[in-house]
Short mmCIF file of C-alpha atoms and ligand atoms in Angstrom, two decimals:
data_model
loop_
_atom_site.label_atom_id
_atom_site.label_comp_id
_atom_site.label_asym_id
_atom_site.label_seq_id
_atom_site.Cartn_x
_atom_site.Cartn_y
_atom_site.Cartn_z
CA MET A 1 16.05 4.83 -27.79
CA PRO A 2 13.14 2.37 -27.38
CA GLU A 3 9.98 3.85 -25.87
CA TYR A 4 10.34 2.06 -22.50
CA HIS A 5 13.87 3.40 -21.92
CA GLN A 6 12.73 6.88 -22.93
CA SER A 7 10.00 6.71 -20.30
CA ILE A 8 12.49 5.57 -17.62
CA SER A 9 14.78 8.53 -18.52
CA LYS A 10 11.85 10.95 -18.57
CA LEU A 11 10.71 9.84 -15.10
CA ALA A 12 14.27 10.11 -13.76
CA GLU A 13 14.44 13.68 -15.10
CA TRP A 14 11.04 14.62 -13.65
CA ILE A 15 12.03 13.28 -10.21
CA GLN A 16 15.31 15.21 -10.28
CA ASN A 17 13.55 18.45 -11.22
CA SER A 18 10.49 18.15 -9.01
CA PRO A 19 10.64 20.02 -5.69
CA ASN A 20 7.79 17.97 -4.24
CA THR A 21 7.25 14.34 -5.23
CA VAL A 22 4.87 11.96 -3.46
CA ALA A 23 4.35 8.22 -4.00
CA PHE A 24 0.97 6.52 -3.69
CA THR A 25 1.30 2.73 -3.46
CA GLY A 26 -0.96 -0.32 -3.57
CA ALA A 27 -0.67 -4.08 -3.27
CA GLY A 28 1.38 -4.32 -6.50
CA MET A 29 4.20 -2.60 -4.60
CA SER A 30 4.67 -5.74 -2.48
CA THR A 31 4.04 -8.65 -4.88
CA GLU A 32 7.76 -8.84 -5.68
CA SER A 33 8.26 -9.53 -1.96
CA GLY A 34 5.91 -12.50 -2.24
CA ILE A 35 2.79 -10.84 -0.81
CA PRO A 36 -0.16 -11.43 -3.16
CA ASP A 37 -2.26 -8.50 -4.35
CA PHE A 38 -6.06 -8.62 -4.42
CA ARG A 39 -7.42 -8.41 -7.96
CA SER A 40 -4.75 -9.83 -10.31
CA ASP A 41 -4.93 -13.43 -11.58
CA LYS A 42 -3.45 -14.82 -8.36
CA GLY A 43 -4.91 -12.09 -6.13
CA LEU A 44 -6.53 -12.84 -2.78
CA TRP A 45 -10.00 -11.73 -3.90
CA THR A 46 -9.98 -14.18 -6.82
CA LYS A 47 -10.07 -17.04 -4.28
CA THR A 48 -11.82 -15.49 -1.31
CA ASP A 49 -14.88 -13.26 -1.17
CA PRO A 50 -13.79 -10.14 0.74
CA MET A 51 -17.31 -9.80 2.17
CA GLN A 52 -16.85 -13.16 3.93
CA VAL A 53 -13.58 -12.30 5.68
CA ALA A 54 -12.68 -8.61 5.58
CA THR A 55 -15.79 -6.86 6.91
CA VAL A 56 -16.96 -5.72 10.33
CA GLU A 57 -19.74 -8.28 9.95
CA ALA A 58 -17.20 -11.08 9.40
CA MET A 59 -15.25 -10.01 12.50
CA ASN A 60 -18.40 -9.96 14.64
CA HIS A 61 -20.19 -13.04 13.29
CA ARG A 62 -17.57 -15.29 11.63
CA TYR A 63 -14.56 -14.75 13.89
CA ASP A 64 -13.00 -18.16 13.07
CA LEU A 65 -12.90 -17.39 9.36
CA PHE A 66 -11.82 -13.78 9.99
CA HIS A 67 -9.04 -14.96 12.32
CA GLU A 68 -7.81 -17.62 9.88
CA PHE A 69 -7.66 -15.15 6.97
CA TYR A 70 -5.74 -12.46 8.89
CA SER A 71 -3.45 -15.00 10.60
CA LEU A 72 -2.31 -16.23 7.18
CA ARG A 73 -1.75 -12.65 6.01
CA ILE A 74 0.24 -11.73 9.14
CA GLN A 75 2.40 -14.85 8.81
CA ASN A 76 2.98 -14.18 5.09
CA VAL A 77 4.14 -10.62 5.86
CA GLN A 78 6.32 -11.80 8.79
CA GLN A 79 8.06 -14.38 6.58
CA ALA A 80 8.78 -12.04 3.65
CA GLU A 81 10.73 -8.78 3.38
CA PRO A 82 10.64 -5.44 1.59
CA HIS A 83 12.38 -5.48 -1.83
CA THR A 84 14.68 -3.07 -3.65
CA GLY A 85 11.74 -0.96 -4.83
CA HIS A 86 10.80 -0.16 -1.21
CA THR A 87 14.45 0.65 -0.51
CA VAL A 88 14.68 2.99 -3.50
CA LEU A 89 11.69 5.00 -2.23
CA ALA A 90 13.25 5.19 1.25
CA GLU A 91 16.56 6.35 -0.28
CA TRP A 92 14.79 9.06 -2.29
CA GLU A 93 13.14 10.32 0.89
CA LYS A 94 16.53 10.54 2.65
CA GLU A 95 18.02 12.34 -0.35
CA GLY A 96 15.14 14.87 -0.37
CA LYS A 97 13.73 13.59 -3.68
CA LEU A 98 10.50 12.23 -2.17
CA LYS A 99 8.32 13.95 0.45
CA ALA A 100 6.08 11.08 1.51
CA VAL A 101 4.50 7.74 0.70
CA ALA A 102 0.74 7.34 0.96
CA THR A 103 -0.01 3.62 0.94
CA GLN A 104 -3.00 1.30 0.86
CA ASN A 105 -0.70 -1.49 2.06
CA VAL A 106 -0.93 -2.85 5.58
CA ASP A 107 2.43 -4.71 5.59
CA ARG A 108 4.58 -1.83 6.98
CA TYR A 109 7.25 -2.64 4.35
CA HIS A 110 7.78 1.05 3.56
CA HIS A 111 8.71 1.65 7.22
CA LYS A 112 10.85 -1.49 7.31
CA ALA A 113 12.76 -0.33 4.23
CA GLY A 114 13.51 3.00 5.96
CA SER A 115 10.77 5.38 4.78
CA ARG A 116 9.74 7.72 7.58
CA ASN A 117 6.94 9.84 6.20
CA VAL A 118 4.36 7.15 5.48
CA TYR A 119 0.57 7.52 5.51
CA GLU A 120 -1.05 4.12 6.06
CA LEU A 121 -4.49 4.78 4.62
CA HIS A 122 -5.77 1.25 5.31
CA GLY A 123 -4.03 0.81 8.66
CA SER A 124 -1.51 -1.85 9.61
CA LEU A 125 -1.67 -5.61 10.20
CA GLU A 126 0.90 -5.29 12.99
CA LYS A 127 -1.10 -2.91 15.16
CA ILE A 128 -3.18 -5.46 17.04
CA ARG A 129 -5.88 -4.22 19.40
CA CYS A 130 -8.88 -5.67 21.21
CA ILE A 131 -12.23 -5.48 19.48
CA ASP A 132 -14.21 -4.08 22.44
CA HIS A 133 -11.97 -1.29 23.76
CA GLY A 134 -8.99 -0.93 21.45
CA HIS A 135 -6.46 -2.02 24.09
CA PRO A 136 -3.12 -2.68 22.34
CA ALA A 137 -1.74 -6.24 21.99
CA ASN A 138 0.82 -7.92 19.73
CA SER A 139 0.78 -10.16 16.66
CA GLU A 140 1.69 -13.30 18.66
CA ASN A 141 -1.32 -12.71 20.95
CA PHE A 142 -3.55 -12.48 17.87
CA LEU A 143 -2.05 -15.56 16.20
CA ASN A 144 -2.44 -17.61 19.42
CA ARG A 145 -5.97 -16.33 20.00
CA THR A 146 -4.97 -15.02 23.41
CA PRO A 147 -7.77 -12.72 24.62
CA CYS A 148 -7.07 -9.10 25.62
CA SER A 149 -5.09 -9.03 28.87
CA LYS A 150 -7.08 -6.02 30.13
CA CYS A 151 -10.70 -6.86 29.27
CA GLY A 152 -10.75 -10.41 27.88
CA SER A 153 -12.21 -9.44 24.50
CA LEU A 154 -11.07 -10.95 21.19
CA LEU A 155 -8.26 -9.32 19.21
CA ARG A 156 -8.12 -7.86 15.69
CA PRO A 157 -5.50 -6.40 13.39
CA GLY A 158 -5.45 -2.61 12.96
CA VAL A 159 -6.52 -2.69 9.33
CA VAL A 160 -9.47 -0.84 7.83
CA LEU A 161 -12.21 -3.41 7.22
CA PHE A 162 -14.91 -2.95 4.60
CA GLY A 163 -17.58 -0.94 6.40
CA GLU A 164 -15.10 1.06 8.50
CA MET A 165 -13.94 4.65 8.10
CA LEU A 166 -10.39 5.43 7.06
CA PRO A 167 -8.26 6.99 9.81
CA GLN A 168 -9.29 10.63 9.34
CA ASP A 169 -5.99 12.35 10.27
CA THR A 170 -4.04 10.05 7.98
CA TRP A 171 -6.50 10.68 5.16
CA SER A 172 -6.36 14.49 5.47
CA ASN A 173 -2.57 14.52 5.78
CA ALA A 174 -2.18 12.31 2.70
CA LEU A 175 -4.67 14.43 0.78
CA ASN A 176 -2.83 17.66 1.68
CA CYS A 177 0.47 16.14 0.70
CA ILE A 178 -0.86 14.97 -2.67
CA GLN A 179 -2.52 18.33 -3.38
CA GLN A 180 0.78 20.10 -2.79
CA SER A 181 2.86 17.72 -4.89
CA ASN A 182 4.34 18.59 -8.29
CA LEU A 183 4.76 14.94 -9.16
CA LEU A 184 2.69 11.98 -7.98
CA LEU A 185 3.97 8.43 -8.55
CA ILE A 186 1.11 5.92 -8.45
CA ILE A 187 2.58 2.46 -7.99
CA GLY A 188 0.92 -0.98 -8.12
CA THR A 189 -2.74 -0.27 -7.60
CA SER A 190 -5.86 -1.06 -9.60
CA LEU A 191 -7.47 2.17 -8.28
CA GLN A 192 -10.71 0.33 -7.69
CA VAL A 193 -11.24 1.04 -4.01
CA HIS A 194 -13.06 4.12 -2.75
CA PRO A 195 -12.18 6.64 -1.33
CA VAL A 196 -8.43 6.23 -1.90
CA ASN A 197 -8.91 5.93 -5.67
CA GLN A 198 -9.99 9.60 -5.60
CA LEU A 199 -6.54 10.73 -4.46
CA PRO A 200 -4.84 10.82 -7.90
CA SER A 201 -7.51 13.21 -9.23
CA MET A 202 -6.68 15.64 -6.38
CA ALA A 203 -3.11 16.05 -7.63
CA LYS A 204 -2.36 19.35 -9.35
CA GLY A 205 1.01 18.38 -10.79
CA LYS A 206 2.14 15.55 -13.05
CA VAL A 207 0.73 12.09 -12.39
CA VAL A 208 2.70 8.97 -13.33
CA LEU A 209 1.43 5.38 -13.22
CA ILE A 210 3.78 2.44 -12.65
CA ASN A 211 1.74 -0.75 -12.93
CA ARG A 212 2.01 -4.27 -14.34
CA ASP A 213 -1.48 -4.31 -15.86
CA GLU A 214 -3.59 -1.60 -17.42
CA VAL A 215 -5.64 0.53 -15.05
CA SER A 216 -8.91 2.08 -16.12
CA ALA A 217 -9.14 5.53 -14.62
CA ALA A 218 -11.33 8.49 -15.47
CA TYR A 219 -8.32 10.74 -16.12
CA ALA A 220 -5.23 10.73 -18.28
CA PHE A 221 -1.84 10.00 -16.70
CA ASP A 222 1.08 12.15 -17.82
CA LEU A 223 3.24 9.04 -18.12
CA VAL A 224 2.57 5.31 -17.85
CA LEU A 225 5.31 2.77 -17.19
CA LYS A 226 4.04 -0.76 -17.64
CA GLY A 227 6.00 -3.36 -15.68
CA SER A 228 7.13 -4.45 -12.24
CA ALA A 229 7.41 -1.76 -9.61
CA GLY A 230 10.68 -3.01 -8.11
CA GLU A 231 12.45 -3.28 -11.47
CA ILE A 232 11.20 0.09 -12.72
CA LEU A 233 12.12 1.97 -9.53
CA GLN A 234 15.57 0.39 -9.61
CA GLN A 235 16.08 1.36 -13.27
CA VAL A 236 14.94 4.95 -12.64
CA ASN A 237 17.29 5.15 -9.66
CA GLN A 238 20.21 3.93 -11.78
CA VAL A 239 19.54 6.67 -14.35
CA ILE A 240 19.35 9.29 -11.56
CA LYS A 241 22.69 8.06 -10.19
CA GLY A 242 24.21 8.04 -13.69
CA GLU A 243 24.90 4.28 -13.57
P1 LIG B 301 -5.24 -4.62 -6.41
O1 LIG B 301 -4.97 -6.07 -6.26
O2 LIG B 301 -6.63 -4.21 -6.67
O3 LIG B 301 -4.34 -4.02 -7.58
C1 LIG B 301 -2.97 -4.27 -7.63
C2 LIG B 301 -2.42 -3.75 -8.95
O4 LIG B 301 -1.03 -3.88 -8.90
C3 LIG B 301 -2.92 -4.51 -10.17
O5 LIG B 301 -3.36 -3.58 -11.15
C4 LIG B 301 -1.68 -5.27 -10.66
O6 LIG B 301 -1.60 -5.33 -12.06
C5 LIG B 301 -0.57 -4.43 -10.12
N1 LIG B 301 0.66 -5.18 -9.81
C6 LIG B 301 0.80 -6.39 -9.26
N2 LIG B 301 2.10 -6.70 -9.07
C7 LIG B 301 2.80 -5.64 -9.54
C8 LIG B 301 4.19 -5.35 -9.62
N3 LIG B 301 5.13 -6.19 -9.19
N4 LIG B 301 4.55 -4.16 -10.15
C9 LIG B 301 3.62 -3.28 -10.60
N5 LIG B 301 2.31 -3.51 -10.55
C10 LIG B 301 1.89 -4.67 -10.01
O7 LIG B 301 -4.63 -3.90 -5.11
P2 LIG B 301 -4.93 -2.42 -4.56
O8 LIG B 301 -5.28 -1.50 -5.65
O9 LIG B 301 -3.82 -2.06 -3.67
O10 LIG B 301 -8.25 -2.87 0.91
O11 LIG B 301 -6.20 -2.72 -3.68
C11 LIG B 301 -6.77 -1.70 -2.93
C12 LIG B 301 -7.43 -2.24 -1.71
O12 LIG B 301 -8.32 -3.32 -2.07
C13 LIG B 301 -6.51 -2.87 -0.70
O13 LIG B 301 -5.85 -1.94 0.12
C14 LIG B 301 -7.45 -3.74 0.10
C15 LIG B 301 -8.24 -4.34 -1.04
O14 LIG B 301 -9.54 -4.71 -0.72
C16 LIG B 301 -8.79 -3.31 2.05
O15 LIG B 301 -8.65 -4.46 2.44
C17 LIG B 301 -9.56 -2.26 2.78
#
């Protein structure tokens, strides 16, 4: 059996035998839906400097640019949909094969595909709030630049900007979950962003990487599957189902 197929079979076997599997996803999980990642050839940060648009400073001093960048991202996510890979993870959760998904993604596609136990480490584009007091609003209000209906302040998406803390409860819950896992599936992330790139090293069980490009990490993965997340998850699922 060629090496790739052996790895697919091995992962299927590990998932079936693991009492506690957790997935940790990044932007590469959603590229097959048509949402660009950040650091690949066509990634967002190859065209735009994140410091110009995705920082607290940008929100406070360059709101036009900040608003334009996040409006395009919200519209992109609204126009696309989760793919089969998201659905496979949701199915595994329902079948008791997957405990949780910890994600850096802000598109809510794991929820939309049916996953319930999701830790959104970098927040969510959909959760709009006002900058001054955190009053809730909706995406249409943000896109139309309607000010907060309660206090009149400008609106922002509920994502973690560079310079902001991660949501602490979400972080500690994801960390606990990963520490207790027997099998951690890292999917579609370059592992370049702190502090979430520390999570894989906290795992005590097996750690598997599913990624299109090579990832330089300070530790050895137990298994690496090079390729597209959606295709690989689908293939592993077919082996599990005996198809
Ligand atoms: P990156 O863009 O840094 O990395 C995405 C990884 O996914 C790359 O290594 C790609 O090779 C891989 N990839 C792309 N498409 C794939 C596919 N279909 N299947 C498998 N792998 C694929 O994105 P993240 O690591 O998620 O944070 O970036 C982390 C954080 O950096 C983001 O959450 C965002 C960004 O700045 C904030 O904005 C706070």
